[in-house]
Amino acid sequence: DTGVSQNPRHKITKRGQNVTFRCDPISEHNRLYWYRQTLGQGPEFLTYFQNEAQLEKSRLLSDRFSAERPKGSFSTLEIQRTEQGDSAMYLCASSLGQGNGQPQHFGDGTRLSIL
Amino acid sequence: GDSVTQMEGPVTLSEEAFLTINCTYTATGYPSLFWYVQYPGEGLQLLLKATKADDKGSNKGFEATYRKETTSFHLEKGSVQVSDSAVYFCALTPQGGSEKLVFGKGTKLTVNP
C-alpha cells in the first residue's frame, strides 16, 4: 500500500494562469474524491469519480474547474484563469466502493498560492 | 443539508488529562460517522469510524460512540499524550450515494508536558 500520492506538493502561480494537479490513488481503489481546504476550515467536497465516471460535482466547482480520471486510475484537477479565492489546499482521497462507510484515504495535498 | 458541528478550539491540556471533543451532526437516515486527525505537517488520517447506531469506534486509546438519539459522536481519550497534539475533524458520509465526506471545522488540540 503506497498510499495516495499528489503532485505537486506546492504550486505558486500568478492570477489568471491555468494550473493542473495530479492524484494517484491507492491502486485497487475504484472511488476517487477531490476536496478543497482553506485555513481554519474542514475540507469541502468538490467532485467524485467511480472508476472513470464523474458522478457528482459540488456547486463549489465553477466552470473554471475541470476534473478527469481518463482510465479509472490517476486523476487530474485543472483550474483555468485562477483567482485569488482559489488559494487553498487541494486534497485527493480514494476508497473501495463496497458498501456504506468505507474509509477514505487522503493524500498530503497540493497547496495552491495565487500571487 | 447534511452538516457537522464540533466544539471550537483550540483545546489545551496537560499530559494525562481526559479529553472530550464534542461533535453533533445533521443528516437524514443513518450516516456513517468518522474522526480524522491531522498531525502537524502531515495529511489527514482516519482515526476511527462507526457505521450504525450504538457502534463504538476505537483506535489508539480514542473512542467515540454513535448516538442516534442525540445525533452525536463525541471523541474521548482517558489520558492524552504530547504526541496527540493535532487537529481533529469529525465527519459524516450520508447514507447511500457517493459517500462524500462532510467535515466539521476541526478542533486543534495541544497537549503540554
XYZ file of N, CA and C in Angstrom:
684
model
N 0.852 -1.188 0.000
C 0.000 0.000 0.000
C 0.890 1.240 0.000
N 0.996 1.894 -1.180
C 1.874 3.047 -1.264
C 1.152 4.327 -0.885
N -0.131 4.290 -0.643
C -0.863 5.467 -0.248
C -1.280 6.312 -1.438
N -2.030 7.368 -1.159
C -2.475 8.305 -2.181
C -1.366 9.331 -2.398
N -1.015 9.539 -3.650
C 0.081 10.451 -3.986
C -0.449 11.653 -4.748
N -0.037 12.842 -4.352
C -0.473 14.059 -5.031
C 0.752 14.872 -5.461
N 0.660 15.432 -6.659
C 1.735 16.271 -7.186
C 1.158 17.460 -7.936
N 1.822 18.620 -7.842
C 2.952 18.900 -6.954
C 2.492 19.092 -5.515
N 3.412 19.218 -4.575
C 3.052 19.497 -3.188
C 2.660 20.944 -3.011
N 3.310 21.805 -3.781
C 3.049 23.231 -3.664
C 3.118 23.854 -5.050
N 2.137 24.722 -5.354
C 2.111 25.414 -6.631
C 1.878 26.890 -6.380
N 2.788 27.708 -6.891
C 2.639 29.159 -6.800
C 2.481 29.676 -8.212
N 1.450 30.483 -8.440
C 1.210 30.978 -9.783
C 0.592 32.367 -9.722
N 0.632 33.045 -10.839
C 0.031 34.373 -10.913
C -1.450 34.257 -11.248
N -2.189 35.215 -10.770
C -3.619 35.269 -11.068
C -3.832 35.252 -12.585
N -4.799 34.450 -13.016
C -5.110 34.368 -14.436
C -4.466 33.198 -15.159
N -3.479 32.563 -14.516
C -2.824 31.404 -15.122
C -3.658 30.142 -14.877
N -3.382 29.127 -15.692
C -4.012 27.815 -15.515
C -3.082 26.903 -14.724
N -3.664 26.056 -13.891
C -2.867 25.095 -13.125
C -3.524 23.722 -13.213
N -2.704 22.694 -13.101
C -3.205 21.313 -13.118
C -2.531 20.529 -12.014
N -3.336 19.786 -11.266
C -2.831 18.935 -10.192
C -3.108 17.478 -10.558
N -2.260 16.606 -10.035
C -2.425 15.180 -10.301
C -2.601 14.411 -8.990
N -3.430 13.373 -9.049
C -3.637 12.486 -7.912
C -3.530 11.041 -8.384
N -2.703 10.265 -7.704
C -2.608 8.819 -7.936
C -3.185 8.116 -6.717
N -4.332 7.459 -6.886
C -4.974 6.822 -5.730
C -4.298 5.499 -5.381
N -4.738 4.894 -4.296
C -4.320 3.534 -3.967
C -4.821 2.620 -5.081
N -3.982 1.703 -5.547
C -4.194 1.051 -6.839
C -5.524 0.301 -6.956
N -5.988 -0.339 -5.921
C -7.215 -1.115 -6.070
C -8.483 -0.315 -5.764
N -8.328 0.951 -5.438
C -9.481 1.775 -5.075
C -10.209 2.276 -6.323
N -11.527 2.070 -6.390
C -12.287 2.491 -7.551
C -12.915 3.875 -7.384
N -12.964 4.395 -6.156
C -13.566 5.705 -5.925
C -12.478 6.734 -5.647
N -12.643 7.907 -6.246
C -11.668 8.976 -6.071
C -12.421 10.277 -5.836
N -11.951 11.042 -4.852
C -12.620 12.283 -4.431
C -11.611 13.432 -4.449
N -12.097 14.622 -4.768
C -11.333 15.857 -4.605
C -12.046 16.740 -3.577
N -11.238 17.329 -2.687
C -11.731 18.269 -1.684
C -10.851 19.515 -1.714
N -11.397 20.590 -1.155
C -10.627 21.826 -1.001
C -10.687 22.227 0.463
N -9.531 22.634 0.995
C -9.466 23.045 2.401
C -8.811 24.405 2.514
N -9.505 25.339 3.119
C -8.922 26.653 3.404
C -8.555 26.728 4.873
N -7.742 27.712 5.213
C -7.170 27.814 6.549
C -8.267 27.888 7.616
N -8.160 27.018 8.604
C -9.098 27.045 9.714
C -10.438 26.387 9.446
N -10.553 25.740 8.291
C -11.808 25.082 7.934
C -11.572 23.597 7.670
N -12.657 22.833 7.714
C -12.569 21.451 7.300
C -12.600 21.349 5.788
N -12.142 20.235 5.257
C -12.199 20.048 3.799
C -13.633 20.105 3.284
N -13.784 20.651 2.057
C -15.103 20.720 1.410
C -15.059 19.894 0.123
N -16.092 19.120 -0.085
C -16.182 18.234 -1.248
C -16.258 19.029 -2.545
N -15.494 18.577 -3.552
C -15.557 19.187 -4.880
C -16.194 18.250 -5.901
N -15.646 17.034 -6.010
C -16.147 16.130 -7.032
C -15.748 14.701 -6.712
N -16.387 13.742 -7.399
C -16.221 12.330 -7.086
C -16.284 11.497 -8.371
N -15.388 10.517 -8.460
C -15.356 9.569 -9.576
C -15.559 8.162 -9.043
N -16.318 7.392 -9.778
C -16.324 5.951 -9.582
C -15.764 5.358 -10.865
N -14.613 4.725 -10.756
C -13.828 4.341 -11.928
C -13.585 5.596 -12.779
N -13.923 5.575 -14.075
C -13.632 6.754 -14.890
C -14.799 7.738 -14.959
N -15.926 7.378 -14.383
C -17.118 8.221 -14.481
C -17.163 9.258 -13.344
N -17.348 10.517 -13.742
C -17.513 11.588 -12.761
C -18.992 11.639 -12.391
N -19.336 11.236 -11.194
C -20.732 11.037 -10.830
C -21.339 12.170 -10.024
N -20.516 13.014 -9.436
C -21.080 14.102 -8.639
C -20.117 15.276 -8.629
N -20.677 16.473 -8.732
C -19.897 17.707 -8.676
C -20.564 18.664 -7.712
N -19.778 19.307 -6.879
C -20.303 20.297 -5.939
C -20.576 21.615 -6.655
N -21.467 22.412 -6.060
C -21.691 23.757 -6.590
C -20.439 24.616 -6.449
N -19.512 24.187 -5.573
C -18.246 24.915 -5.424
C -17.406 24.831 -6.691
N -17.664 23.818 -7.512
C -16.858 23.580 -8.703
C -17.394 24.431 -9.846
N -16.813 25.637 -9.978
C -17.282 26.536 -11.028
C -16.834 26.032 -12.399
N -17.253 26.759 -13.444
C -16.907 26.367 -14.818
C -15.411 26.417 -15.071
N -14.664 27.117 -14.205
C -13.217 27.206 -14.402
C -12.500 25.932 -13.941
N -13.214 25.091 -13.224
C -12.638 23.859 -12.690
C -13.064 22.680 -13.568
N -12.116 21.794 -13.861
C -12.477 20.555 -14.537
C -11.619 19.429 -13.986
N -12.224 18.280 -13.826
C -11.510 17.110 -13.317
C -11.738 15.949 -14.264
N -10.714 15.109 -14.377
C -10.794 13.931 -15.231
C -10.171 12.741 -14.533
N -10.603 11.579 -14.935
C -9.978 10.334 -14.495
C -10.063 9.377 -15.681
N -9.235 9.609 -16.695
C -9.434 9.002 -18.019
C -9.442 7.481 -18.059
N -8.670 6.814 -17.277
C -8.632 5.359 -17.343
C -9.018 4.728 -16.009
N -9.678 5.508 -15.189
C -10.085 4.981 -13.898
C -8.944 4.785 -12.930
N -7.786 5.387 -13.244
C -6.661 5.256 -12.314
C -6.346 6.633 -11.747
N -5.336 7.337 -12.271
C -4.998 8.660 -11.751
C -6.063 9.677 -12.173
N -6.050 10.803 -11.497
C -6.989 11.883 -11.816
C -6.238 13.205 -11.896
N -6.769 14.125 -12.683
C -6.236 15.480 -12.735
C -7.341 16.478 -12.413
N -6.958 17.553 -11.771
C -7.853 18.674 -11.480
C -7.218 19.913 -12.082
N -7.922 20.561 -13.004
C -7.414 21.753 -13.657
C -8.247 22.955 -13.236
N -7.561 24.047 -12.963
C -8.223 25.313 -12.688
C -7.767 26.295 -13.765
N -8.705 26.850 -14.487
C -8.387 27.829 -15.528
C -8.581 29.244 -14.974
N -7.783 30.166 -15.481
C -7.910 31.600 -15.131
C -8.020 31.767 -13.617
N -6.987 31.318 -12.921
C -7.020 31.298 -11.460
C -7.308 32.668 -10.863
N -7.978 32.638 -9.723
C -8.340 33.850 -8.979
C -7.769 33.736 -7.571
N -7.689 34.882 -6.878
C -7.153 34.895 -5.515
C -7.895 33.907 -4.617
N -9.181 33.830 -4.795
C -10.004 32.954 -3.960
C -9.749 31.470 -4.167
N -8.971 31.127 -5.182
C -8.649 29.711 -5.416
C -7.523 29.231 -4.517
N -6.856 30.151 -3.846
C -5.770 29.765 -2.942
C -6.316 28.865 -1.844
N -5.757 27.664 -1.738
C -6.263 26.662 -0.797
C -5.380 25.434 -0.887
N -5.673 24.469 -0.021
C -5.075 23.144 -0.124
C -6.078 22.258 -0.852
N -5.627 21.597 -1.920
C -6.484 20.693 -2.680
C -6.112 19.261 -2.308
N -7.099 18.545 -1.790
C -6.880 17.199 -1.276
C -7.544 16.171 -2.170
N -6.873 15.056 -2.332
C -7.421 13.920 -3.061
C -7.556 12.759 -2.083
N -8.607 11.982 -2.245
C -8.816 10.803 -1.411
C -9.335 9.667 -2.279
N -9.092 8.441 -1.844
C -9.624 7.298 -2.574
C -10.183 6.278 -1.596
N -11.075 5.449 -2.111
C -11.672 4.406 -1.275
C -12.152 3.256 -2.140
N -12.410 2.127 -1.468
C -13.048 0.989 -2.116
C -14.546 1.177 -1.989
N -15.246 1.206 -3.120
C -16.693 1.436 -3.074
C -17.459 0.165 -2.853
N -17.343 -0.367 -1.647
C -18.048 -1.616 -1.341
C -18.855 -1.443 -0.071
N -20.023 -0.835 -0.208
C -20.881 -0.711 0.949
C -20.670 0.573 1.704
N -21.520 0.776 2.676
C -21.559 2.013 3.416
C -20.377 2.130 4.365
N -19.831 3.350 4.458
C -18.844 3.608 5.487
C -17.434 3.182 5.178
N -17.111 2.946 3.909
C -15.719 2.642 3.584
C -14.868 3.881 3.814
N -13.769 3.752 4.542
C -12.961 4.936 4.852
C -12.250 5.468 3.614
N -12.096 6.762 3.563
C -11.346 7.409 2.501
C -9.922 7.661 2.985
N -8.974 7.390 2.108
C -7.562 7.576 2.400
C -7.084 8.821 1.655
N -6.482 9.735 2.383
C -6.116 11.035 1.820
C -4.644 11.115 1.455
N -4.366 11.880 0.406
C -3.009 12.282 0.104
C -2.618 13.485 0.941
N -1.360 13.915 0.765
C -0.860 15.044 1.552
C -1.318 16.398 1.005
N -1.930 16.395 -0.175
C -2.493 17.624 -0.714
C -1.550 18.410 -1.587
N -2.129 19.296 -2.388
C -1.382 20.285 -3.168
C -1.804 21.658 -2.680
N -0.839 22.419 -2.193
C -1.161 23.773 -1.719
C -1.005 24.757 -2.869
N -2.071 25.449 -3.217
C -2.067 26.431 -4.306
C -2.025 27.835 -3.728
N -1.048 28.607 -4.176
C -0.921 30.005 -3.758
C -1.014 30.878 -5.000
N -1.954 31.807 -5.005
C -2.149 32.710 -6.141
C -1.570 34.076 -5.784
N -0.634 34.531 -6.607
C 0.008 35.824 -6.328
C -0.813 36.974 -6.882
N -29.324 20.788 4.474
C -28.399 19.755 4.037
C -27.656 19.144 5.194
N -26.833 18.158 4.875
C -26.043 17.482 5.899
C -24.966 18.407 6.449
N -24.741 18.325 7.739
C -23.719 19.180 8.353
C -23.177 18.543 9.619
N -21.994 19.012 10.016
C -21.326 18.556 11.236
C -20.895 19.778 12.032
N -21.171 19.749 13.315
C -20.756 20.826 14.207
C -19.872 20.241 15.298
N -18.676 20.759 15.436
C -17.807 20.284 16.503
C -17.340 21.461 17.342
N -16.957 21.150 18.584
C -16.602 22.210 19.506
C -15.417 22.998 18.964
N -15.466 24.291 19.215
C -14.415 25.151 18.712
C -13.194 25.028 19.593
N -12.049 25.126 18.985
C -10.823 25.110 19.766
C -10.275 26.504 19.899
N -9.019 26.604 20.183
C -8.162 25.456 20.460
C -8.378 24.901 21.864
N -8.015 23.652 22.034
C -8.084 22.984 23.328
C -6.656 22.721 23.787
N -6.356 23.126 25.004
C -5.023 22.920 25.572
C -5.159 22.109 26.846
N -4.436 20.981 26.904
C -4.491 20.091 28.057
C -3.087 19.745 28.515
N -2.999 19.323 29.750
C -1.747 18.777 30.262
C -1.715 17.276 29.983
N -0.511 16.747 29.869
C -0.355 15.308 29.630
C -1.106 14.524 30.699
N -1.723 13.424 30.291
C -2.504 12.509 31.122
C -3.892 13.035 31.475
N -4.271 14.192 30.968
C -5.621 14.701 31.208
C -6.626 13.936 30.362
N -7.910 14.066 30.732
C -9.004 13.448 29.982
C -9.440 14.391 28.870
N -9.698 13.807 27.705
C -10.081 14.605 26.546
C -11.497 14.269 26.105
N -12.288 15.306 25.847
C -13.555 15.169 25.141
C -13.622 16.257 24.090
N -13.920 15.866 22.853
C -14.213 16.827 21.787
C -15.618 16.505 21.297
N -16.519 17.468 21.474
C -17.915 17.233 21.119
C -18.156 17.361 19.620
N -19.023 16.500 19.111
C -19.409 16.527 17.700
C -20.874 16.158 17.583
N -21.657 16.984 16.912
C -23.043 16.657 16.605
C -23.249 16.799 15.107
N -24.257 16.115 14.583
C -24.453 16.127 13.144
C -25.925 16.322 12.798
N -26.146 16.744 11.566
C -27.478 16.823 10.976
C -27.435 16.049 9.672
N -28.286 15.039 9.571
C -28.326 14.225 8.357
C -29.591 13.387 8.385
N -30.062 13.006 7.208
C -31.217 12.118 7.150
C -30.747 10.665 7.214
N -31.591 9.826 7.735
C -31.282 8.408 7.790
C -30.137 8.091 8.721
N -29.298 7.180 8.283
C -28.198 6.686 9.115
C -26.862 6.918 8.408
N -26.281 8.092 8.600
C -24.969 8.331 8.009
C -23.901 7.481 8.692
N -22.760 7.337 8.072
C -21.574 6.798 8.736
C -20.808 7.965 9.330
N -20.173 7.720 10.468
C -19.504 8.795 11.203
C -18.021 8.479 11.361
N -17.198 9.516 11.286
C -15.752 9.349 11.298
C -15.092 10.435 12.154
N -13.944 10.091 12.689
C -12.998 11.077 13.198
C -11.705 10.929 12.400
N -11.256 12.050 11.833
C -9.970 12.109 11.156
C -9.033 13.002 11.984
N -7.738 12.739 11.862
C -6.744 13.518 12.591
C -5.679 14.008 11.618
N -5.225 15.228 11.857
C -4.171 15.809 11.024
C -3.046 16.260 11.948
N -1.960 15.479 11.956
C -0.795 15.844 12.759
C -0.018 16.955 12.047
N 0.732 17.745 12.775
C 1.471 18.857 12.163
C 2.314 18.403 10.974
N 2.116 19.046 9.835
C 2.911 18.742 8.651
C 2.522 17.476 7.921
N 1.428 16.836 8.333
C 1.019 15.584 7.703
C -0.385 15.693 7.111
N -0.760 14.690 6.338
C -2.089 14.651 5.748
C -3.130 14.095 6.711
N -4.390 14.153 6.280
C -5.491 13.621 7.076
C -5.386 12.104 7.202
N -5.602 11.624 8.416
C -5.588 10.180 8.646
C -6.873 9.786 9.344
N -7.431 8.654 8.948
C -8.604 8.143 9.641
C -8.202 7.698 11.041
N -8.936 8.178 12.049
C -8.675 7.783 13.424
C -9.616 6.651 13.845
N -10.911 6.842 13.619
C -11.874 5.795 13.929
C -13.183 6.075 13.202
N -14.048 5.067 13.180
C -15.326 5.230 12.494
C -16.403 4.378 13.158
N -17.668 4.721 12.853
C -18.809 3.912 13.277
C -19.868 4.025 12.196
N -20.448 2.912 11.819
C -21.360 2.921 10.674
C -22.815 2.716 11.044
N -23.114 2.376 12.297
C -24.523 2.264 12.684
C -24.699 2.647 14.142
N -25.954 2.945 14.465
C -26.285 3.444 15.800
C -25.780 2.492 16.887
N -25.239 3.101 17.939
C -24.699 2.424 19.123
C -23.341 1.757 18.886
N -22.842 1.801 17.661
C -21.482 1.314 17.406
C -20.486 2.193 18.144
N -19.409 1.578 18.623
C -18.305 2.334 19.210
C -17.080 2.121 18.343
N -16.511 3.229 17.875
C -15.238 3.156 17.173
C -14.119 3.417 18.157
N -12.977 2.744 17.961
C -11.858 2.956 18.870
C -10.547 2.734 18.140
N -9.526 3.471 18.571
C -8.196 3.350 17.972
C -7.232 4.200 18.787
N -6.071 3.676 19.072
C -5.003 4.408 19.761
C -5.470 5.012 21.095
N -6.394 4.377 21.764
C -6.897 4.873 23.038
C -8.046 5.851 22.917
N -8.366 6.269 21.701
C -9.509 7.152 21.444
C -10.762 6.311 21.232
N -11.908 6.858 21.667
C -13.188 6.193 21.464
C -14.251 7.218 21.087
N -15.253 6.748 20.341
C -16.426 7.569 20.058
C -17.595 6.631 19.819
N -18.771 6.978 20.345
C -19.961 6.142 20.210
C -21.010 6.869 19.388
N -21.571 6.188 18.425
C -22.605 6.698 17.515
C -23.928 6.747 18.285
N -24.368 7.952 18.618
C -25.605 8.126 19.363
C -26.662 8.737 18.446
N -27.572 7.891 17.982
C -28.609 8.354 17.063
C -29.585 9.295 17.771
N -29.895 8.986 19.029
C -30.919 9.760 19.724
C -30.487 11.206 19.990
N -29.178 11.420 20.126
C -28.668 12.774 20.345
C -27.891 13.285 19.134
N -27.888 12.538 18.054
C -27.120 12.837 16.828
C -25.715 13.320 17.177
N -25.007 12.508 17.953
C -23.687 12.907 18.417
C -22.659 11.797 18.204
N -21.405 12.201 18.209
C -20.287 11.257 18.016
C -19.069 11.883 18.700
N -19.134 12.019 19.998
C -18.095 12.717 20.760
C -16.825 11.876 20.864
N -15.688 12.518 20.717
C -14.391 11.838 20.795
C -13.853 11.939 22.220
N -13.371 10.812 22.760
C -12.841 10.796 24.122
C -11.538 10.019 24.171
N -10.683 10.447 25.113
C -9.480 9.680 25.431
C -9.197 9.892 26.912
N -8.886 8.815 27.580
C -8.727 8.876 29.032
C -7.472 9.584 29.493
N -6.407 9.499 28.719
C -5.131 10.056 29.160
C -4.347 10.483 27.918
N -4.331 11.776 27.650
C -3.690 12.246 26.412
C -2.179 12.354 26.591
N -1.490 12.267 25.470
C -0.039 12.383 25.429
C 0.348 13.573 24.557
N 1.574 14.029 24.722
C 2.048 15.141 23.904
C 1.911 14.814 22.424
N 2.124 13.551 22.074
C 2.054 13.123 20.674
C 0.636 13.170 20.100
N -0.364 13.389 20.930
C -1.746 13.523 20.443
C -2.053 14.926 19.943
N -1.128 15.844 20.100
C -1.318 17.218 19.619
C -1.531 17.194 18.113
N -2.667 17.719 17.678
C -3.071 17.626 16.272
C -4.388 18.386 16.106
N -4.869 18.404 14.862
C -6.220 18.921 14.590
C -7.126 17.724 14.331
N -8.255 17.699 14.994
C -9.191 16.589 14.905
C -10.457 17.045 14.174
N -10.865 16.249 13.176
C -12.036 16.565 12.367
C -13.088 15.477 12.529
N -14.296 15.877 12.857
C -15.445 14.986 12.834
C -16.065 15.061 11.448
N -16.547 13.940 10.930
C -17.088 13.936 9.571
C -18.162 12.870 9.435
N -19.002 13.028 8.436
C -20.010 12.015 8.121
C -20.054 11.768 6.629
N -20.530 10.590 6.247
C -20.919 10.329 4.876
C -22.409 10.022 4.892
N -23.185 10.736 4.062
C -24.631 10.495 4.024
C -24.934 9.066 3.607
N -26.079 8.581 4.025
C -26.479 7.225 3.662
C -26.700 7.142 2.164
N -26.084 6.160 1.519
C -26.248 5.981 0.083
C -25.476 7.011 -0.720
N -25.570 6.944 -2.059
C -24.950 7.951 -2.920
C -23.445 7.836 -2.986
N -22.793 8.957 -3.149
C -21.364 8.994 -3.393
C -20.521 8.734 -2.163
N -21.106 8.855 -0.990
C -20.370 8.757 0.272
C -19.282 9.811 0.364
N -19.575 11.005 -0.156
C -18.657 12.125 0.056
C -18.638 12.457 1.539
N -17.490 12.902 2.022
C -17.358 13.272 3.419
C -17.811 14.717 3.624
N -18.572 14.923 4.701
C -18.948 16.261 5.154
C -18.223 16.473 6.477
N -17.359 17.476 6.530
C -16.484 17.689 7.675
C -16.969 18.815 8.576
N -16.633 18.708 9.857
C -16.701 19.857 10.743
C -15.488 20.742 10.505
N -15.413 21.833 11.267
C -14.343 22.806 11.042
C -13.018 22.395 11.660
N -13.026 21.380 12.493
C -11.786 20.934 13.115
C -11.576 21.552 14.496
N -10.909 20.794 15.357
C -10.561 21.254 16.706
C -9.080 21.008 16.915
N -8.356 22.099 17.193
C -6.921 21.953 17.416
C -6.660 21.614 18.875
N -5.930 20.518 19.083
C -5.574 20.070 20.430
C -4.075 20.239 20.641
N -3.722 20.868 21.731
C -2.324 20.966 22.150
C -2.204 20.331 23.522
N -1.272 19.378 23.627
C -1.021 18.715 24.902
C 0.363 19.122 25.381
N 0.409 19.694 26.557
C 1.675 20.147 27.140
C 2.228 19.120 28.122
N 3.562 18.977 28.160
C 4.161 18.000 29.083
C 4.040 18.452 30.523
